[in-house]
PDB file of C-alpha atoms in Angstrom:
ATOM      1  CA  MET R  27     -77.700-112.254 -64.579  1.00 43.00           C
ATOM      2  CA  ARG R  28     -79.035-109.181 -65.837  1.00 43.00           C
ATOM      3  CA  ALA R  29     -82.475-109.768 -64.602  1.00 42.00           C
ATOM      4  CA  MET R  30     -81.121-110.508 -61.286  1.00 39.00           C
ATOM      5  CA  ILE R  31     -79.353-107.328 -61.151  1.00 34.00           C
ATOM      6  CA  ARG R  32     -82.460-105.540 -62.183  1.00 36.00           C
ATOM      7  CA  THR R  33     -84.322-107.326 -59.411  1.00 33.00           C
ATOM      8  CA  ILE R  34     -81.689-106.445 -56.698  1.00 29.00           C
ATOM      9  CA  ILE R  35     -81.677-102.894 -57.976  1.00 30.00           C
ATOM     10  CA  SER R  36     -85.340-102.778 -58.005  1.00 34.00           C
ATOM     11  CA  ALA R  37     -85.751-104.382 -54.667  1.00 36.00           C
ATOM     12  CA  GLY R  38     -83.095-102.073 -53.139  1.00 38.00           C
ATOM     13  CA  HIS R  39     -84.746 -99.029 -54.577  1.00 34.00           C
ATOM     14  CA  ARG R  40     -88.087-100.279 -53.116  1.00 30.00           C
ATOM     15  CA  THR R  41     -86.321-100.537 -49.663  1.00 26.00           C
ATOM     16  CA  ILE R  42     -85.004 -96.945 -49.841  1.00 26.00           C
ATOM     17  CA  LEU R  43     -88.396 -95.659 -50.673  1.00 27.00           C
ATOM     18  CA  THR R  44     -90.059 -97.695 -47.925  1.00 26.00           C
ATOM     19  CA  GLN R  45     -87.498 -96.204 -45.468  1.00 28.00           C
ATOM     20  CA  SER R  46     -87.644 -92.618 -46.698  1.00 29.00           C
ATOM     21  CA  CYS R  47     -91.337 -92.502 -47.111  1.00 30.00           C
ATOM     22  CA  ARG R  48     -92.044 -94.320 -43.830  1.00 33.00           C
ATOM     23  CA  TYR R  49     -94.552 -91.432 -43.197  1.00 36.00           C
ATOM     24  CA  ARG R  50     -96.907 -90.004 -45.367  1.00 38.00           C
ATOM     25  CA  SER R  51     -99.430 -87.295 -44.366  1.00 40.00           C
ATOM     26  CA  LYS R  52    -102.911 -87.778 -45.126  1.00 44.00           C
ATOM     27  CA  ASP R  53    -103.552 -84.410 -46.732  1.00 49.00           C
ATOM     28  CA  THR R  54    -102.519 -83.131 -50.187  1.00 47.00           C
ATOM     29  CA  HIS R  55     -98.711 -82.732 -49.249  1.00 48.00           C
ATOM     30  CA  PRO R  56     -97.083 -86.029 -48.926  1.00 45.00           C
ATOM     31  CA  THR R  57     -93.828 -85.627 -46.954  1.00 44.00           C
ATOM     32  CA  VAL R  58     -91.000 -87.715 -48.262  1.00 39.00           C
ATOM     33  CA  VAL R  59     -88.561 -87.005 -45.410  1.00 58.00           C
ATOM     34  CA  ARG R  60     -89.677 -85.791 -42.148  1.00 83.00           C
ATOM     35  CA  ALA R  61     -86.788 -83.245 -41.961  1.00 92.00           C
ATOM     36  CA  LEU R  62     -87.920 -81.537 -38.587  1.00 97.00           C
ATOM     37  CA  GLN R  63     -88.198 -84.897 -36.736  1.00 96.00           C
ATOM     38  CA  ASN R  64     -87.928 -84.503 -33.082  1.00 94.00           C
ATOM     39  CA  LYS R  65     -87.507 -80.711 -33.217  1.00 98.00           C
ATOM     40  CA  VAL R  66     -89.595 -78.635 -30.879  1.00 99.00           C
ATOM     41  CA  ALA R  67     -91.299 -75.574 -32.391  1.00 99.00           C
ATOM     42  CA  LEU R  68     -92.834 -72.704 -30.337  1.00 99.00           C
ATOM     43  CA  VAL R  69     -95.180 -70.859 -32.475  1.00 99.00           C
ATOM     44  CA  THR R  70     -96.884 -67.820 -30.994  1.00 99.00           C
ATOM     45  CA  GLY R  71    -100.191 -66.661 -32.094  1.00 98.00           C
ATOM     46  CA  SER R  72    -100.787 -70.249 -33.609  1.00 98.00           C
ATOM     47  CA  THR R  73    -104.440 -70.742 -32.870  1.00 97.00           C
ATOM     48  CA  SER R  74    -105.518 -69.219 -36.143  1.00 95.00           C
ATOM     49  CA  GLY R  75    -104.300 -67.694 -39.325  1.00 95.00           C
ATOM     50  CA  ILE R  76    -100.682 -67.527 -40.275  1.00 98.00           C
ATOM     51  CA  GLY R  77     -99.538 -69.070 -37.084  1.00 98.00           C
ATOM     52  CA  LEU R  78    -101.913 -71.968 -37.167  1.00 98.00           C
ATOM     53  CA  GLU R  79    -100.750 -72.800 -40.813  1.00 98.00           C
ATOM     54  CA  VAL R  80     -97.174 -72.660 -39.834  1.00 99.00           C
ATOM     55  CA  ALA R  81     -97.649 -74.783 -36.820  1.00 99.00           C
ATOM     56  CA  THR R  82     -99.473 -77.316 -39.118  1.00 99.00           C
ATOM     57  CA  VAL R  83     -96.760 -77.360 -41.859  1.00 99.00           C
ATOM     58  CA  LEU R  84     -94.011 -77.667 -39.192  1.00 99.00           C
ATOM     59  CA  ALA R  85     -95.978 -80.602 -37.696  1.00 99.00           C
ATOM     60  CA  ARG R  86     -96.348 -82.165 -41.146  1.00 98.00           C
ATOM     61  CA  ASN R  87     -92.658 -82.212 -41.239  1.00 98.00           C
ATOM     62  CA  GLY R  88     -92.101 -83.846 -37.886  1.00 98.00           C
ATOM     63  CA  ALA R  89     -91.729 -81.093 -35.459  1.00 98.00           C
ATOM     64  CA  ASN R  90     -93.443 -81.335 -32.051  1.00 98.00           C
ATOM     65  CA  ILE R  91     -95.554 -78.221 -31.604  1.00 99.00           C
ATOM     66  CA  LEU R  92     -96.135 -75.853 -28.857  1.00 99.00           C
ATOM     67  CA  LEU R  93     -98.976 -73.781 -29.579  1.00 99.00           C
ATOM     68  CA  ASN R  94     -99.868 -70.378 -28.042  1.00 99.00           C
ATOM     69  CA  GLY R  95    -102.699 -67.837 -28.649  1.00 97.00           C
ATOM     70  CA  PHE R  96    -106.293 -67.152 -27.974  1.00 94.00           C
ATOM     71  CA  CYS R  97    -109.154 -69.115 -29.028  1.00 92.00           C
ATOM     72  CA  ASP R  98    -112.325 -71.032 -27.727  1.00 96.00           C
ATOM     73  CA  PRO R  99    -110.906 -73.815 -25.366  1.00 96.00           C
ATOM     74  CA  LYS R 100    -112.733 -76.474 -27.550  1.00 98.00           C
ATOM     75  CA  GLU R 101    -111.102 -75.219 -30.573  1.00 98.00           C
ATOM     76  CA  ILE R 102    -107.571 -75.384 -29.066  1.00 98.00           C
ATOM     77  CA  GLU R 103    -108.300 -78.884 -28.090  1.00 98.00           C
ATOM     78  CA  ASN R 104    -109.536 -79.720 -31.779  1.00 98.00           C
ATOM     79  CA  ILE R 105    -106.460 -78.169 -33.130  1.00 99.00           C
ATOM     80  CA  GLN R 106    -104.366 -80.376 -30.822  1.00 99.00           C
ATOM     81  CA  VAL R 107    -106.011 -83.547 -31.396  1.00 98.00           C
ATOM     82  CA  ARG R 108    -106.020 -83.044 -35.235  1.00 99.00           C
ATOM     83  CA  LEU R 109    -102.349 -82.259 -35.379  1.00 99.00           C
ATOM     84  CA  LYS R 110    -101.336 -85.211 -33.198  1.00 98.00           C
ATOM     85  CA  ARG R 111    -103.454 -87.796 -34.927  1.00 98.00           C
ATOM     86  CA  LYS R 112    -102.695 -86.536 -38.581  1.00 98.00           C
ATOM     87  CA  TYR R 113     -99.088 -86.024 -38.140  1.00 98.00           C
ATOM     88  CA  GLU R 114     -98.178 -88.244 -35.088  1.00 97.00           C
ATOM     89  CA  VAL R 115     -96.308 -85.549 -33.066  1.00 98.00           C
ATOM     90  CA  ASP R 116     -96.564 -83.953 -29.708  1.00 98.00           C
ATOM     91  CA  VAL R 117     -98.789 -80.871 -29.582  1.00 99.00           C
ATOM     92  CA  ASN R 118     -99.164 -78.871 -26.410  1.00 98.00           C
ATOM     93  CA  TYR R 119    -100.867 -75.485 -25.780  1.00 99.00           C
ATOM     94  CA  ILE R 120     -99.352 -72.914 -23.575  1.00 98.00           C
ATOM     95  CA  GLY R 121    -101.630 -69.676 -23.067  1.00 96.00           C
ATOM     96  CA  GLY R 122    -100.604 -66.263 -22.282  1.00 96.00           C
ATOM     97  CA  ASP R 123    -101.190 -62.658 -23.063  1.00 98.00           C
ATOM     98  CA  LEU R 124     -97.912 -61.646 -24.872  1.00 99.00           C
ATOM     99  CA  THR R 125     -98.808 -57.994 -24.254  1.00 99.00           C
ATOM    100  CA  LYS R 126     -97.887 -58.743 -20.590  1.00 98.00           C
ATOM    101  CA  ARG R 127     -94.293 -59.327 -19.505  1.00 98.00           C
ATOM    102  CA  ILE R 128     -95.263 -61.482 -16.692  1.00 98.00           C
ATOM    103  CA  ASP R 129     -97.239 -64.003 -19.033  1.00 98.00           C
ATOM    104  CA  VAL R 130     -94.276 -64.011 -21.443  1.00 99.00           C
ATOM    105  CA  ASN R 131     -92.211 -64.919 -18.465  1.00 98.00           C
ATOM    106  CA  THR R 132     -94.591 -67.614 -17.487  1.00 98.00           C
ATOM    107  CA  LEU R 133     -94.726 -69.022 -20.977  1.00 99.00           C
ATOM    108  CA  CYS R 134     -90.994 -69.473 -20.860  1.00 98.00           C
ATOM    109  CA  GLN R 135     -91.177 -71.213 -17.555  1.00 98.00           C
ATOM    110  CA  LYS R 136     -94.143 -73.605 -18.905  1.00 98.00           C
ATOM    111  CA  VAL R 137     -91.877 -74.404 -22.032  1.00 98.00           C
ATOM    112  CA  ASP R 138     -88.889 -75.215 -19.793  1.00 98.00           C
ATOM    113  CA  SER R 139     -91.003 -77.701 -17.819  1.00 97.00           C
ATOM    114  CA  LEU R 140     -92.655 -79.260 -20.779  1.00 97.00           C
ATOM    115  CA  CYS R 141     -89.323 -79.382 -22.840  1.00 96.00           C
ATOM    116  CA  PRO R 142     -86.270 -79.691 -20.590  1.00 92.00           C
ATOM    117  CA  GLY R 143     -84.140 -79.563 -23.840  1.00 92.00           C
ATOM    118  CA  GLY R 144     -85.716 -76.500 -24.880  1.00 94.00           C
ATOM    119  CA  VAL R 145     -87.030 -75.206 -28.192  1.00 98.00           C
ATOM    120  CA  ASP R 146     -85.307 -75.748 -31.528  1.00 99.00           C
ATOM    121  CA  ILE R 147     -87.497 -73.317 -33.586  1.00 99.00           C
ATOM    122  CA  LEU R 148     -88.973 -70.149 -32.325  1.00 99.00           C
ATOM    123  CA  ILE R 149     -91.504 -68.487 -34.454  1.00 99.00           C
ATOM    124  CA  ASN R 150     -92.594 -64.857 -33.258  1.00 99.00           C
ATOM    125  CA  ASN R 151     -95.863 -64.391 -34.901  1.00 99.00           C
ATOM    126  CA  ALA R 152     -98.459 -63.120 -32.306  1.00 98.00           C
ATOM    127  CA  GLY R 153     -99.845 -59.776 -32.859  1.00 96.00           C
ATOM    128  CA  PHE R 154    -102.878 -57.657 -33.523  1.00 94.00           C
ATOM    129  CA  GLN R 155    -103.723 -54.189 -35.287  1.00 93.00           C
ATOM    130  CA  HIS R 156    -105.179 -50.975 -34.265  1.00 95.00           C
ATOM    131  CA  VAL R 157    -105.879 -48.232 -36.624  1.00 94.00           C
ATOM    132  CA  SER R 158    -106.139 -44.743 -35.559  1.00 97.00           C
ATOM    133  CA  ARG R 159    -104.594 -41.279 -36.424  1.00 98.00           C
ATOM    134  CA  ILE R 160    -101.595 -40.421 -34.350  1.00 98.00           C
ATOM    135  CA  GLU R 161    -103.336 -37.424 -32.420  1.00 99.00           C
ATOM    136  CA  ASP R 162    -106.203 -39.941 -31.289  1.00 98.00           C
ATOM    137  CA  PHE R 163    -103.974 -43.210 -30.867  1.00 99.00           C
ATOM    138  CA  PRO R 164    -104.677 -44.536 -27.483  1.00 99.00           C
ATOM    139  CA  LEU R 165    -101.487 -44.827 -25.399  1.00 99.00           C
ATOM    140  CA  GLU R 166    -102.504 -48.068 -24.084  1.00 99.00           C
ATOM    141  CA  LYS R 167    -102.966 -49.464 -27.560  1.00 99.00           C
ATOM    142  CA  TRP R 168     -99.454 -48.238 -28.398  1.00 99.00           C
ATOM    143  CA  ASP R 169     -97.886 -49.897 -25.469  1.00 99.00           C
ATOM    144  CA  GLU R 170     -99.784 -53.212 -26.118  1.00 99.00           C
ATOM    145  CA  LEU R 171     -98.719 -53.320 -29.657  1.00 99.00           C
ATOM    146  CA  LEU R 172     -95.191 -52.715 -29.230  1.00 99.00           C
ATOM    147  CA  ALA R 173     -95.191 -55.145 -26.297  1.00 99.00           C
ATOM    148  CA  ILE R 174     -96.641 -57.983 -28.487  1.00 99.00           C
ATOM    149  CA  LEU R 175     -94.971 -57.233 -31.693  1.00 99.00           C
ATOM    150  CA  LEU R 176     -91.469 -56.304 -30.509  1.00 99.00           C
ATOM    151  CA  THR R 177     -90.705 -56.699 -26.738  1.00 99.00           C
ATOM    152  CA  ALA R 178     -92.227 -60.138 -26.631  1.00 99.00           C
ATOM    153  CA  PRO R 179     -90.081 -61.627 -29.620  1.00 99.00           C
ATOM    154  CA  PHE R 180     -86.921 -59.994 -27.789  1.00 99.00           C
ATOM    155  CA  LEU R 181     -87.953 -61.551 -24.389  1.00 99.00           C
ATOM    156  CA  LEU R 182     -88.471 -65.074 -26.000  1.00 99.00           C
ATOM    157  CA  THR R 183     -85.272 -64.958 -28.076  1.00 99.00           C
ATOM    158  CA  ARG R 184     -83.456 -63.644 -25.041  1.00 99.00           C
ATOM    159  CA  HIS R 185     -84.847 -66.586 -22.951  1.00 98.00           C
ATOM    160  CA  PHE R 186     -84.075 -69.270 -25.395  1.00 98.00           C
ATOM    161  CA  ILE R 187     -80.905 -68.243 -27.146  1.00 98.00           C
ATOM    162  CA  ALA R 188     -78.432 -69.750 -24.735  1.00 97.00           C
ATOM    163  CA  ARG R 189     -79.772 -73.175 -25.100  1.00 97.00           C
ATOM    164  CA  LEU R 190     -79.849 -72.886 -28.892  1.00 98.00           C
ATOM    165  CA  LYS R 191     -76.294 -72.109 -28.656  1.00 98.00           C
ATOM    166  CA  GLU R 192     -75.592 -75.064 -26.566  1.00 97.00           C
ATOM    167  CA  LYS R 193     -77.323 -77.326 -29.082  1.00 97.00           C
ATOM    168  CA  GLY R 194     -75.321 -75.797 -32.024  1.00 98.00           C
ATOM    169  CA  TRP R 195     -78.471 -75.387 -34.189  1.00 98.00           C
ATOM    170  CA  GLY R 196     -81.467 -73.354 -34.057  1.00 99.00           C
ATOM    171  CA  ARG R 197     -84.043 -71.094 -35.911  1.00 99.00           C
ATOM    172  CA  VAL R 198     -85.595 -67.825 -34.900  1.00 99.00           C
ATOM    173  CA  ILE R 199     -88.085 -66.576 -37.628  1.00 99.00           C
ATOM    174  CA  ASN R 200     -89.963 -63.565 -37.019  1.00 99.00           C
ATOM    175  CA  ILE R 201     -93.095 -62.963 -38.867  1.00 99.00           C
ATOM    176  CA  ALA R 202     -92.798 -59.240 -39.878  1.00 99.00           C
ATOM    177  CA  SER R 203     -94.978 -57.493 -42.407  1.00 98.00           C
ATOM    178  CA  MET R 204     -94.436 -55.319 -45.536  1.00 97.00           C
ATOM    179  CA  HIS R 205     -95.254 -52.743 -42.888  1.00 97.00           C
ATOM    180  CA  GLY R 206     -91.783 -53.284 -41.794  1.00 98.00           C
ATOM    181  CA  LEU R 207     -90.493 -51.940 -45.008  1.00 98.00           C
ATOM    182  CA  ARG R 208     -93.264 -49.668 -45.823  1.00 97.00           C
ATOM    183  CA  ALA R 209     -95.648 -47.295 -43.929  1.00 97.00           C
ATOM    184  CA  SER R 210     -99.407 -46.668 -44.194  1.00 94.00           C
ATOM    185  CA  PRO R 211    -101.205 -43.962 -42.471  1.00 96.00           C
ATOM    186  CA  ASN R 212    -103.109 -44.657 -39.089  1.00 96.00           C
ATOM    187  CA  LYS R 213    -100.879 -47.504 -38.261  1.00 97.00           C
ATOM    188  CA  ALA R 214     -98.227 -45.796 -36.227  1.00 99.00           C
ATOM    189  CA  ALA R 215     -97.664 -48.329 -33.577  1.00 99.00           C
ATOM    190  CA  TYR R 216     -97.754 -51.536 -35.948  1.00 98.00           C
ATOM    191  CA  VAL R 217     -95.461 -49.938 -38.477  1.00 98.00           C
ATOM    192  CA  SER R 218     -92.957 -48.684 -35.960  1.00 99.00           C
ATOM    193  CA  ALA R 219     -92.855 -52.211 -34.205  1.00 99.00           C
ATOM    194  CA  LYS R 220     -92.553 -54.055 -37.375  1.00 99.00           C
ATOM    195  CA  HIS R 221     -89.731 -51.832 -38.436  1.00 99.00           C
ATOM    196  CA  GLY R 222     -88.241 -52.659 -35.106  1.00 99.00           C
ATOM    197  CA  VAL R 223     -88.580 -56.326 -35.614  1.00 99.00           C
ATOM    198  CA  LEU R 224     -86.321 -56.200 -38.787  1.00 99.00           C
ATOM    199  CA  GLY R 225     -83.667 -54.554 -36.786  1.00 99.00           C
ATOM    200  CA  LEU R 226     -83.979 -57.191 -33.945  1.00 99.00           C
ATOM    201  CA  THR R 227     -83.645 -59.849 -36.633  1.00 99.00           C
ATOM    202  CA  LYS R 228     -80.367 -58.574 -37.879  1.00 99.00           C
ATOM    203  CA  VAL R 229     -78.936 -58.024 -34.413  1.00 99.00           C
ATOM    204  CA  ILE R 230     -79.705 -61.463 -33.406  1.00 99.00           C
ATOM    205  CA  ALA R 231     -78.336 -62.864 -36.661  1.00 99.00           C
ATOM    206  CA  LEU R 232     -74.954 -61.078 -36.051  1.00 99.00           C
ATOM    207  CA  GLU R 233     -74.835 -62.287 -32.384  1.00 99.00           C
ATOM    208  CA  THR R 234     -75.349 -65.849 -33.399  1.00 99.00           C
ATOM    209  CA  ALA R 235     -73.558 -65.963 -36.518  1.00 99.00           C
ATOM    210  CA  GLY R 236     -71.359 -69.214 -36.757  1.00 98.00           C
ATOM    211  CA  SER R 237     -73.272 -70.887 -33.993  1.00 98.00           C
ATOM    212  CA  GLY R 238     -75.579 -72.920 -36.057  1.00 98.00           C
ATOM    213  CA  ILE R 239     -78.564 -70.696 -35.283  1.00 99.00           C
ATOM    214  CA  THR R 240     -80.208 -68.445 -37.871  1.00 99.00           C
ATOM    215  CA  CYS R 241     -82.371 -65.602 -37.645  1.00 99.00           C
ATOM    216  CA  ASN R 242     -84.512 -64.398 -40.287  1.00 99.00           C
ATOM    217  CA  ALA R 243     -87.698 -62.339 -40.946  1.00 99.00           C
ATOM    218  CA  VAL R 244     -90.710 -62.773 -43.252  1.00 99.00           C
ATOM    219  CA  CYS R 245     -92.497 -59.826 -44.637  1.00 99.00           C
ATOM    220  CA  PRO R 246     -95.856 -60.846 -46.132  1.00 98.00           C
ATOM    221  CA  GLY R 247     -98.092 -58.295 -48.013  1.00 97.00           C
ATOM    222  CA  TYR R 248    -101.865 -58.802 -47.422  1.00 96.00           C
ATOM    223  CA  VAL R 249    -102.687 -62.622 -46.419  1.00 97.00           C
ATOM    224  CA  ASP R 250    -106.023 -64.147 -46.526  1.00 96.00           C
ATOM    225  CA  THR R 251    -106.734 -64.168 -42.829  1.00 91.00           C
ATOM    226  CA  PRO R 252    -109.866 -63.472 -40.966  1.00 84.00           C
ATOM    227  CA  ILE R 253    -108.480 -59.900 -40.330  1.00 82.00           C
ATOM    228  CA  TYR R 254    -108.094 -59.312 -44.108  1.00 90.00           C
ATOM    229  CA  ARG R 255    -111.553 -60.873 -44.860  1.00 92.00           C
ATOM    230  CA  LYS R 256    -113.238 -58.187 -42.501  1.00 90.00           C
ATOM    231  CA  GLN R 257    -111.258 -55.278 -44.093  1.00 88.00           C
ATOM    232  CA  LEU R 258    -112.616 -56.574 -47.471  1.00 93.00           C
ATOM    233  CA  GLU R 259    -116.057 -56.802 -46.329  1.00 95.00           C
ATOM    234  CA  ARG R 260    -115.791 -53.309 -44.783  1.00 92.00           C
ATOM    235  CA  LYS R 261    -114.546 -51.994 -48.154  1.00 93.00           C
ATOM    236  CA  ALA R 262    -117.448 -53.763 -50.138  1.00 95.00           C
ATOM    237  CA  LEU R 263    -119.962 -52.249 -47.854  1.00 95.00           C
ATOM    238  CA  ASP R 264    -118.565 -48.660 -47.743  1.00 94.00           C
ATOM    239  CA  GLU R 265    -118.300 -48.543 -51.561  1.00 94.00           C
ATOM    240  CA  GLY R 266    -121.550 -50.618 -52.333  1.00 97.00           C
ATOM    241  CA  CYS R 267    -119.767 -53.218 -54.422  1.00 97.00           C
ATOM    242  CA  ASP R 268    -119.357 -56.962 -54.584  1.00 96.00           C
ATOM    243  CA  LEU R 269    -116.320 -58.630 -52.759  1.00 95.00           C
ATOM    244  CA  GLU R 270    -114.377 -59.314 -55.866  1.00 95.00           C
ATOM    245  CA  THR R 271    -114.635 -55.641 -56.960  1.00 96.00           C
ATOM    246  CA  ALA R 272    -113.626 -54.693 -53.479  1.00 95.00           C
ATOM    247  CA  LYS R 273    -110.717 -57.143 -53.514  1.00 95.00           C
ATOM    248  CA  ARG R 274    -109.238 -55.494 -56.821  1.00 95.00           C
ATOM    249  CA  LYS R 275    -109.820 -51.953 -55.355  1.00 94.00           C
ATOM    250  CA  PHE R 276    -108.250 -53.060 -51.999  1.00 93.00           C
ATOM    251  CA  LEU R 277    -105.109 -54.736 -53.720  1.00 96.00           C
ATOM    252  CA  GLN R 278    -104.407 -52.663 -56.692  1.00 95.00           C
ATOM    253  CA  PRO R 279    -102.415 -49.927 -54.744  1.00 95.00           C
ATOM    254  CA  VAL R 280    -100.244 -52.495 -53.194  1.00 96.00           C
ATOM    255  CA  HIS R 281    -100.187 -55.843 -54.914  1.00 98.00           C
ATOM    256  CA  PRO R 282     -99.509 -55.603 -58.664  1.00 97.00           C
ATOM    257  CA  THR R 283    -100.508 -59.342 -58.832  1.00 97.00           C
ATOM    258  CA  LEU R 284    -103.946 -58.332 -57.623  1.00 96.00           C
ATOM    259  CA  GLU R 285    -103.843 -61.633 -55.587  1.00 97.00           C
ATOM    260  CA  VAL R 286    -103.823 -62.216 -51.909  1.00 97.00           C
ATOM    261  CA  ILE R 287    -101.361 -64.312 -50.249  1.00 98.00           C
ATOM    262  CA  THR R 288    -102.526 -67.420 -48.587  1.00 98.00           C
ATOM    263  CA  SER R 289    -101.257 -68.435 -44.918  1.00 98.00           C
ATOM    264  CA  GLU R 290     -99.866 -71.786 -46.390  1.00 98.00           C
ATOM    265  CA  GLN R 291     -97.544 -69.816 -48.726  1.00 99.00           C
ATOM    266  CA  VAL R 292     -96.221 -67.973 -45.816  1.00 99.00           C
ATOM    267  CA  ALA R 293     -95.919 -71.215 -43.947  1.00 99.00           C
ATOM    268  CA  GLU R 294     -93.985 -73.116 -46.692  1.00 98.00           C
ATOM    269  CA  LEU R 295     -91.522 -70.151 -46.711  1.00 99.00           C
ATOM    270  CA  VAL R 296     -90.914 -70.662 -42.966  1.00 99.00           C
ATOM    271  CA  LEU R 297     -90.553 -74.223 -43.388  1.00 99.00           C
ATOM    272  CA  PHE R 298     -87.779 -73.514 -46.095  1.00 98.00           C
ATOM    273  CA  LEU R 299     -85.892 -71.264 -43.531  1.00 99.00           C
ATOM    274  CA  CYS R 300     -86.082 -74.212 -41.258  1.00 99.00           C
ATOM    275  CA  SER R 301     -84.353 -76.502 -43.790  1.00 98.00           C
ATOM    276  CA  ARG R 302     -80.589 -77.339 -44.383  1.00 97.00           C
ATOM    277  CA  ALA R 303     -80.856 -75.264 -47.752  1.00 98.00           C
ATOM    278  CA  ALA R 304     -81.245 -72.056 -45.556  1.00 98.00           C
ATOM    279  CA  ASP R 305     -78.303 -72.848 -43.244  1.00 98.00           C
ATOM    280  CA  GLN R 306     -76.160 -69.835 -44.607  1.00 98.00           C
ATOM    281  CA  MET R 307     -79.359 -67.457 -44.757  1.00 99.00           C
ATOM    282  CA  THR R 308     -79.249 -65.330 -41.489  1.00 99.00           C
ATOM    283  CA  GLY R 309     -80.197 -61.766 -41.086  1.00 99.00           C
ATOM    284  CA  SER R 310     -82.219 -61.867 -44.166  1.00 99.00           C
ATOM    285  CA  VAL R 311     -85.520 -60.092 -44.804  1.00 99.00           C
ATOM    286  CA  LEU R 312     -87.700 -61.978 -47.198  1.00 99.00           C
ATOM    287  CA  THR R 313     -90.744 -60.385 -48.810  1.00 98.00           C
ATOM    288  CA  MET R 314     -93.840 -62.095 -50.158  1.00 98.00           C
ATOM    289  CA  ASP R 315     -95.787 -59.260 -51.168  1.00 97.00           C
ATOM    290  CA  GLY R 316     -97.451 -59.585 -54.823  1.00 97.00           C
ATOM    291  CA  GLY R 317     -94.735 -57.166 -55.978  1.00 97.00           C
ATOM    292  CA  TRP R 318     -95.490 -54.491 -53.490  1.00 97.00           C
ATOM    293  CA  SER R 319     -91.847 -53.916 -52.783  1.00 96.00           C
ATOM    294  CA  ALA R 320     -91.108 -53.839 -56.535  1.00 95.00           C
ATOM    295  CA  ARG R 321     -92.887 -50.388 -56.871  1.00 89.00           C
TER     296      ARG R 321
END
């Protein structure tokens, strides 16, 4: 009798595991439950860097992905094929220059056409950097940076928010920066826009409170992206040192850990914000900065 009970329990346990582990990714991160199954995630600036990693992690957890960004068309196709095959989700690409309002509007229309039910997750990540002293800062760069970093997130949220309210569930996650909390010289537009994004995040959170929608911002420090690597190479060249020494000198004033953040670490934080565990987190500003904000 005891043996029979053990067998039944064991068999039942195996059944549960078979059902909950019906999908396992082929990478080093097996997914037990695809928590975002059938959700639609629009990730701007997702053809490289943080955005691509966020898209990958969300796809790994079952979300259908809408990519956006600039890249070689063949590489974009490769990304789509890779994510589709590996995670068995739908992956579509919608181009558009988010510094231009007309392109933002076109992107919204294309999303509506592709996904009549609308998006469930909006990740505002697209952006770029320009470094210049205020007196020399090109006005067109100021306009472009504010457009892509602040106006585009506002316009996209404005477009999709009504449908999210109808669904009673949604996630708006703004990839801000430690420059939303701290300033650096020669980055007037970037710092101004990122500070603005944090304000926008809090307003969205208050206006959607109690609707099942949350809006939060992630503020990474220096992340290991192509932009960071170029900065590191430039510092090594300027100071005549190797890359490891340049890294230490580069990070010492800002990251007490002396370690750079990985795109995957940022993406995993975004994934957490999409989870049920974060249902009561809204209007939050989450830092991932190697101790920068502790100074």
